[in-house]
Amino acid sequence: MLSGKYGELSAERVEWDMKEHHGLGLSSHYIQQVSGAIGEVMREKEWEWTYSLPEMRKKVATISIGRDGTTTAIRGEGYKQTMAGTIAFYDKKGNRMSTLYLGCAPEKKKETFDALLKREIDLVKKQYPKAHYTGVADGALDNWTFLSPVTDVQILDFFHGADYLKKFADIVFSDPKQINAFQEQMRRILKDEKGGVHKVIKTLKDFSIALTNQQSKDQARTIIGYFNNNKEKMDYFTYQKKGYPIGSGVTEAACKTLVKQRLSQSGMKWNRTGVDDVLLTRGLLLSEGRWKQLWNKVAQLGYN
């Protein structure tokens, strides 16, 4: 109970909750000690223990893998990137049925996080070898270095691409109505028309010819280059027909729900072990059925 609550709340709030709702006077220090002890068990067994996947309501058609980072305040180091990963299960109509969550404390090359996520992917593939595996992420190179070998299709998050359309419209137009109209038209073409990305690139090139300011021309060239470099990952018309997700919202939401909501409360600073303990807890709490499985495993170890 304490470790679960500490995964959701600060030690001070858990102290208040236990006294207010359970009639138990426990200090914040004791709560942190108990949670740290459970964290030690989870870290010790992290590479040994595996968890059963949740029962799905319908046949799994697509499994989408996401990888992203956010920041956490680390004592003596400032804000460092904390990683979040998701493995989401979809039916043939593109409805998400369940999601697995994984987080990891900041590390220079993200090797531990990538290894843990890869292990989880391998276990999922053993159970669902015939599913279509998609990788959905923003344009960061290390995302694709990891996702390309483990997925069948790589998809650039649609909304990141749409942001670049807004940036281009701001360069070309000064009237807000024209900016919005152009952006919405390009978004629709990119998302809903066959070969949309190629049509968008042509339109952007046509508009850029009329630019006279050198800075604006350079900015437009950069944006056109972004679409050219990522066009193989932007066939949104086809992805949607096949029921694939085109946005990385599940993973971006994980950055908030898995990491930020707990680790970035007012005034909080962490050591790396504390980050790992909380993220292990929260990952199991958020992944359907895994918190109960953890405690079944702990019980088998004979802890009391």
Short mmCIF file of C-alpha atoms in Angstrom, two decimals:
data_model
loop_
_atom_site.label_atom_id
_atom_site.label_comp_id
_atom_site.label_asym_id
_atom_site.label_seq_id
_atom_site.Cartn_x
_atom_site.Cartn_y
_atom_site.Cartn_z
CA MET A 1 0.00 0.00 0.00
CA LEU A 2 2.76 2.43 0.94
CA SER A 3 4.86 1.80 -2.16
CA GLY A 4 1.80 2.14 -4.40
CA LYS A 5 0.76 5.39 -2.79
CA TYR A 6 4.33 6.70 -2.90
CA GLY A 7 4.36 5.97 -6.61
CA GLU A 8 1.45 8.39 -6.94
CA LEU A 9 2.04 10.96 -4.19
CA SER A 10 4.83 12.77 -2.36
CA ALA A 11 5.91 11.29 0.99
CA GLU A 12 4.18 14.15 2.80
CA ARG A 13 0.88 13.48 1.00
CA VAL A 14 1.16 9.74 1.71
CA GLU A 15 1.76 10.56 5.39
CA TRP A 16 -1.40 12.69 5.40
CA ASP A 17 -3.40 10.05 3.48
CA MET A 18 -2.42 7.23 5.81
CA LYS A 19 -3.36 9.25 8.88
CA GLU A 20 -6.57 10.71 7.44
CA HIS A 21 -7.96 7.60 5.76
CA HIS A 22 -6.33 4.68 7.55
CA GLY A 23 -5.71 6.00 11.07
CA LEU A 24 -1.98 5.25 10.85
CA GLY A 25 0.64 7.75 12.01
CA LEU A 26 3.62 7.08 9.74
CA SER A 27 6.46 9.52 9.15
CA SER A 28 7.52 10.65 5.68
CA HIS A 29 10.95 9.18 6.34
CA TYR A 30 9.49 5.76 7.14
CA ILE A 31 7.33 5.86 4.00
CA GLN A 32 10.39 6.63 1.89
CA GLN A 33 12.34 3.82 3.59
CA VAL A 34 9.63 1.26 2.85
CA SER A 35 9.27 2.42 -0.74
CA GLY A 36 13.06 2.36 -1.16
CA ALA A 37 13.17 -1.23 0.11
CA ILE A 38 10.55 -2.29 -2.42
CA GLY A 39 12.42 -0.35 -5.10
CA GLU A 40 15.58 -2.26 -4.25
CA VAL A 41 13.74 -5.55 -4.80
CA MET A 42 12.31 -4.35 -8.11
CA ARG A 43 15.71 -3.14 -9.34
CA GLU A 44 17.41 -6.37 -8.22
CA LYS A 45 14.87 -8.51 -10.07
CA GLU A 46 14.24 -6.20 -13.03
CA TRP A 47 16.22 -8.32 -15.49
CA GLU A 48 15.00 -11.61 -14.04
CA TRP A 49 11.27 -11.08 -13.68
CA THR A 50 8.89 -11.01 -16.62
CA TYR A 51 5.19 -10.20 -16.60
CA SER A 52 2.21 -11.71 -18.40
CA LEU A 53 0.55 -9.51 -20.99
CA PRO A 54 -3.03 -8.38 -20.37
CA GLU A 55 -5.94 -10.24 -21.92
CA MET A 56 -7.14 -8.37 -25.02
CA ARG A 57 -10.81 -7.81 -25.82
CA LYS A 58 -10.21 -8.31 -29.53
CA LYS A 59 -7.54 -9.70 -31.80
CA VAL A 60 -4.34 -7.64 -31.75
CA ALA A 61 -3.67 -6.32 -35.25
CA THR A 62 -1.09 -3.59 -34.64
CA ILE A 63 1.44 -3.00 -31.89
CA SER A 64 2.86 0.50 -31.78
CA ILE A 65 6.13 1.27 -30.03
CA GLY A 66 7.04 4.75 -28.86
CA ARG A 67 10.10 6.29 -27.27
CA ASP A 68 10.48 9.83 -25.95
CA GLY A 69 12.16 11.85 -23.21
CA THR A 70 11.35 14.59 -20.75
CA THR A 71 13.33 16.30 -18.00
CA THR A 72 13.76 15.62 -14.29
CA ALA A 73 15.64 17.69 -11.71
CA ILE A 74 18.62 15.62 -10.49
CA ARG A 75 20.43 16.75 -7.34
CA GLY A 76 23.71 18.48 -8.16
CA GLU A 77 23.24 18.05 -11.92
CA GLY A 78 20.25 20.17 -12.92
CA TYR A 79 17.61 18.97 -15.33
CA LYS A 80 18.44 15.74 -17.16
CA GLN A 81 16.51 13.73 -19.72
CA THR A 82 14.35 10.94 -18.32
CA MET A 83 13.11 8.38 -20.83
CA ALA A 84 9.62 6.97 -21.30
CA GLY A 85 8.63 4.11 -23.56
CA THR A 86 5.26 2.65 -24.55
CA ILE A 87 4.05 -0.50 -26.26
CA ALA A 88 0.42 -0.04 -27.32
CA PHE A 89 -1.92 -2.76 -28.60
CA TYR A 90 -4.55 -1.96 -31.28
CA ASP A 91 -7.37 -3.90 -32.91
CA LYS A 92 -7.85 -3.93 -36.69
CA LYS A 93 -9.97 -0.76 -36.54
CA GLY A 94 -7.20 1.15 -34.85
CA ASN A 95 -8.71 1.20 -31.37
CA ARG A 96 -6.14 1.08 -28.57
CA MET A 97 -6.88 -1.75 -26.16
CA SER A 98 -3.98 -1.67 -23.70
CA THR A 99 -0.57 -0.06 -23.17
CA LEU A 100 2.62 -1.09 -21.40
CA TYR A 101 4.72 1.69 -19.83
CA LEU A 102 8.43 1.79 -19.10
CA GLY A 103 10.58 4.57 -17.66
CA CYS A 104 14.24 4.97 -16.79
CA ALA A 105 16.38 7.49 -14.89
CA PRO A 106 18.69 9.80 -16.86
CA GLU A 107 21.79 8.19 -18.33
CA LYS A 108 24.25 9.43 -20.92
CA LYS A 109 23.62 7.01 -23.77
CA LYS A 110 20.23 5.64 -22.66
CA GLU A 111 21.65 2.13 -22.92
CA THR A 112 19.78 0.68 -19.91
CA PHE A 113 16.47 2.11 -21.05
CA ASP A 114 16.91 0.86 -24.61
CA ALA A 115 17.93 -2.60 -23.40
CA LEU A 116 14.91 -2.87 -21.10
CA LEU A 117 12.52 -1.65 -23.79
CA LYS A 118 14.06 -4.05 -26.33
CA ARG A 119 13.63 -6.96 -23.91
CA GLU A 120 9.96 -6.05 -23.45
CA ILE A 121 9.47 -5.82 -27.21
CA ASP A 122 11.05 -9.25 -27.71
CA LEU A 123 8.67 -10.78 -25.15
CA VAL A 124 5.67 -9.14 -26.84
CA LYS A 125 6.78 -10.42 -30.25
CA LYS A 126 6.89 -13.99 -28.93
CA GLN A 127 3.21 -13.73 -28.03
CA TYR A 128 2.14 -11.69 -31.07
CA PRO A 129 4.45 -12.71 -33.94
CA LYS A 130 1.88 -11.92 -36.66
CA ALA A 131 0.97 -8.41 -35.53
CA HIS A 132 2.13 -5.37 -37.51
CA TYR A 133 4.75 -3.45 -35.55
CA THR A 134 4.90 0.31 -36.00
CA GLY A 135 7.28 2.83 -34.51
CA VAL A 136 5.80 6.29 -33.93
CA ALA A 137 7.98 9.15 -32.71
CA ASP A 138 9.20 12.66 -33.38
CA GLY A 139 12.14 13.41 -35.64
CA ALA A 140 14.96 12.78 -33.12
CA LEU A 141 17.58 10.57 -34.78
CA ASP A 142 18.13 8.29 -31.77
CA ASN A 143 14.42 7.40 -31.79
CA TRP A 144 14.75 5.95 -35.29
CA THR A 145 18.10 4.31 -34.58
CA PHE A 146 16.27 2.30 -31.93
CA LEU A 147 12.84 1.87 -33.55
CA SER A 148 13.79 0.97 -37.13
CA PRO A 149 15.26 -2.50 -36.34
CA VAL A 150 12.31 -3.52 -34.13
CA THR A 151 9.37 -2.29 -36.23
CA ASP A 152 7.92 -3.03 -39.67
CA VAL A 153 6.81 0.54 -40.37
CA GLN A 154 8.23 3.81 -39.07
CA ILE A 155 5.81 6.75 -38.72
CA LEU A 156 6.75 10.34 -37.98
CA ASP A 157 4.32 11.80 -35.48
CA PHE A 158 1.77 13.69 -37.59
CA PHE A 159 1.47 16.57 -35.18
CA HIS A 160 5.20 17.29 -35.26
CA GLY A 161 4.95 17.55 -39.02
CA ALA A 162 1.92 19.81 -38.70
CA ASP A 163 3.93 22.14 -36.46
CA TYR A 164 6.35 22.69 -39.34
CA LEU A 165 3.44 23.66 -41.58
CA LYS A 166 2.52 26.37 -39.08
CA LYS A 167 6.13 27.60 -39.07
CA PHE A 168 6.11 27.77 -42.88
CA ALA A 169 2.81 29.65 -42.94
CA ASP A 170 4.21 32.19 -40.47
CA ILE A 171 7.12 32.82 -42.87
CA VAL A 172 4.98 33.30 -45.97
CA PHE A 173 1.95 35.16 -44.65
CA SER A 174 1.35 38.04 -42.24
CA ASP A 175 -2.45 37.89 -42.10
CA PRO A 176 -3.59 35.49 -39.34
CA LYS A 177 -6.54 34.33 -41.46
CA GLN A 178 -4.23 33.40 -44.32
CA ILE A 179 -1.86 31.66 -41.93
CA ASN A 180 -4.65 29.54 -40.47
CA ALA A 181 -6.24 28.79 -43.85
CA PHE A 182 -2.93 27.69 -45.40
CA GLN A 183 -1.97 25.59 -42.40
CA GLU A 184 -5.34 23.83 -42.29
CA GLN A 185 -5.28 23.13 -46.01
CA MET A 186 -1.79 21.65 -45.84
CA ARG A 187 -2.64 19.60 -42.75
CA ARG A 188 -5.65 18.11 -44.53
CA ILE A 189 -3.63 17.26 -47.65
CA LEU A 190 -0.78 15.77 -45.60
CA LYS A 191 -3.11 13.67 -43.47
CA ASP A 192 -5.96 12.64 -45.74
CA GLU A 193 -4.81 12.66 -49.37
CA LYS A 194 -2.92 9.90 -51.12
CA GLY A 195 0.65 11.04 -51.70
CA GLY A 196 -0.07 13.98 -49.45
CA VAL A 197 3.50 14.63 -48.36
CA HIS A 198 4.66 14.98 -51.99
CA LYS A 199 1.86 17.46 -52.71
CA VAL A 200 2.80 19.42 -49.60
CA ILE A 201 6.48 19.55 -50.56
CA LYS A 202 5.58 20.85 -54.06
CA THR A 203 3.31 23.53 -52.60
CA LEU A 204 5.94 24.66 -50.11
CA LYS A 205 8.54 24.89 -52.87
CA ASP A 206 6.16 26.96 -55.03
CA PHE A 207 5.49 29.43 -52.22
CA SER A 208 9.16 29.68 -51.27
CA ILE A 209 10.10 30.91 -54.76
CA ALA A 210 8.30 34.19 -54.12
CA LEU A 211 10.23 34.92 -50.93
CA THR A 212 12.70 37.78 -51.20
CA ASN A 213 14.10 38.01 -47.67
CA GLN A 214 17.18 35.79 -47.36
CA GLN A 215 16.44 34.76 -43.77
CA SER A 216 12.91 33.74 -44.78
CA LYS A 217 14.26 31.79 -47.77
CA ASP A 218 16.70 29.95 -45.50
CA GLN A 219 13.98 29.12 -42.98
CA ALA A 220 11.68 27.88 -45.76
CA ARG A 221 14.49 25.73 -47.19
CA THR A 222 15.03 24.14 -43.77
CA ILE A 223 11.35 23.28 -43.43
CA ILE A 224 11.17 21.83 -46.94
CA GLY A 225 14.27 19.79 -46.10
CA TYR A 226 12.50 18.44 -43.01
CA PHE A 227 9.64 17.09 -45.13
CA ASN A 228 12.01 15.72 -47.77
CA ASN A 229 14.12 13.95 -45.15
CA ASN A 230 11.09 12.37 -43.46
CA LYS A 231 8.75 11.76 -46.41
CA GLU A 232 9.18 7.96 -46.17
CA LYS A 233 7.65 8.16 -42.71
CA MET A 234 4.74 10.46 -43.63
CA ASP A 235 2.37 8.33 -45.73
CA TYR A 236 -0.53 9.10 -43.38
CA PHE A 237 -3.23 8.24 -45.92
CA THR A 238 -2.00 4.64 -46.10
CA TYR A 239 -1.30 4.36 -42.38
CA GLN A 240 -4.86 5.34 -41.50
CA LYS A 241 -6.36 2.91 -44.02
CA LYS A 242 -4.40 0.12 -42.32
CA GLY A 243 -5.50 1.20 -38.83
CA TYR A 244 -2.04 2.35 -37.74
CA PRO A 245 -1.73 5.20 -35.22
CA ILE A 246 -0.23 8.34 -36.78
CA GLY A 247 0.43 10.29 -33.58
CA SER A 248 2.86 9.74 -30.73
CA GLY A 249 0.35 11.06 -28.21
CA VAL A 250 0.42 7.83 -26.19
CA THR A 251 4.15 8.22 -25.57
CA GLU A 252 4.00 11.99 -25.05
CA ALA A 253 1.21 11.42 -22.54
CA ALA A 254 3.45 8.86 -20.83
CA CYS A 255 6.09 11.56 -20.37
CA LYS A 256 3.46 13.43 -18.35
CA THR A 257 1.62 10.63 -16.55
CA LEU A 258 4.59 8.33 -15.97
CA VAL A 259 7.26 10.93 -15.27
CA LYS A 260 6.20 14.56 -14.87
CA GLN A 261 3.14 14.17 -12.66
CA ARG A 262 5.20 12.48 -9.97
CA LEU A 263 8.80 13.60 -10.40
CA SER A 264 8.24 17.27 -11.23
CA GLN A 265 6.03 18.40 -8.40
CA SER A 266 6.92 21.75 -6.87
CA GLY A 267 10.48 21.88 -5.45
CA MET A 268 11.29 18.23 -6.10
CA LYS A 269 14.86 17.09 -6.78
CA TRP A 270 15.92 13.45 -7.05
CA ASN A 271 18.85 11.10 -7.05
CA ARG A 272 18.91 8.58 -9.90
CA THR A 273 18.05 5.59 -7.72
CA GLY A 274 14.97 7.38 -6.43
CA VAL A 275 13.90 8.16 -10.00
CA ASP A 276 14.24 4.51 -10.99
CA ASP A 277 12.28 3.33 -7.94
CA VAL A 278 9.38 5.65 -8.69
CA LEU A 279 9.36 4.93 -12.43
CA LEU A 280 9.45 1.18 -11.86
CA THR A 281 6.49 1.54 -9.53
CA ARG A 282 4.54 3.83 -11.82
CA GLY A 283 5.24 1.71 -14.89
CA LEU A 284 3.78 -1.32 -13.14
CA LEU A 285 0.82 0.65 -11.80
CA LEU A 286 -0.03 2.05 -15.23
CA SER A 287 0.43 -1.23 -17.12
CA GLU A 288 -2.71 -3.33 -16.79
CA GLY A 289 -2.35 -6.24 -14.35
CA ARG A 290 1.32 -5.77 -13.54
CA TRP A 291 1.11 -4.31 -10.04
CA LYS A 292 -0.70 -7.42 -8.83
CA GLN A 293 1.82 -9.65 -10.61
CA LEU A 294 4.68 -7.82 -8.89
CA TRP A 295 3.27 -8.55 -5.45
CA ASN A 296 2.67 -12.20 -6.30
CA LYS A 297 6.36 -12.42 -7.16
CA VAL A 298 7.40 -10.56 -4.00
CA ALA A 299 5.27 -12.94 -1.91
CA GLN A 300 7.08 -15.91 -3.46
CA LEU A 301 10.38 -14.49 -2.23
CA GLY A 302 9.14 -14.80 1.34
CA TYR A 303 9.26 -11.08 2.24
CA ASN A 304 6.98 -9.95 5.03
#
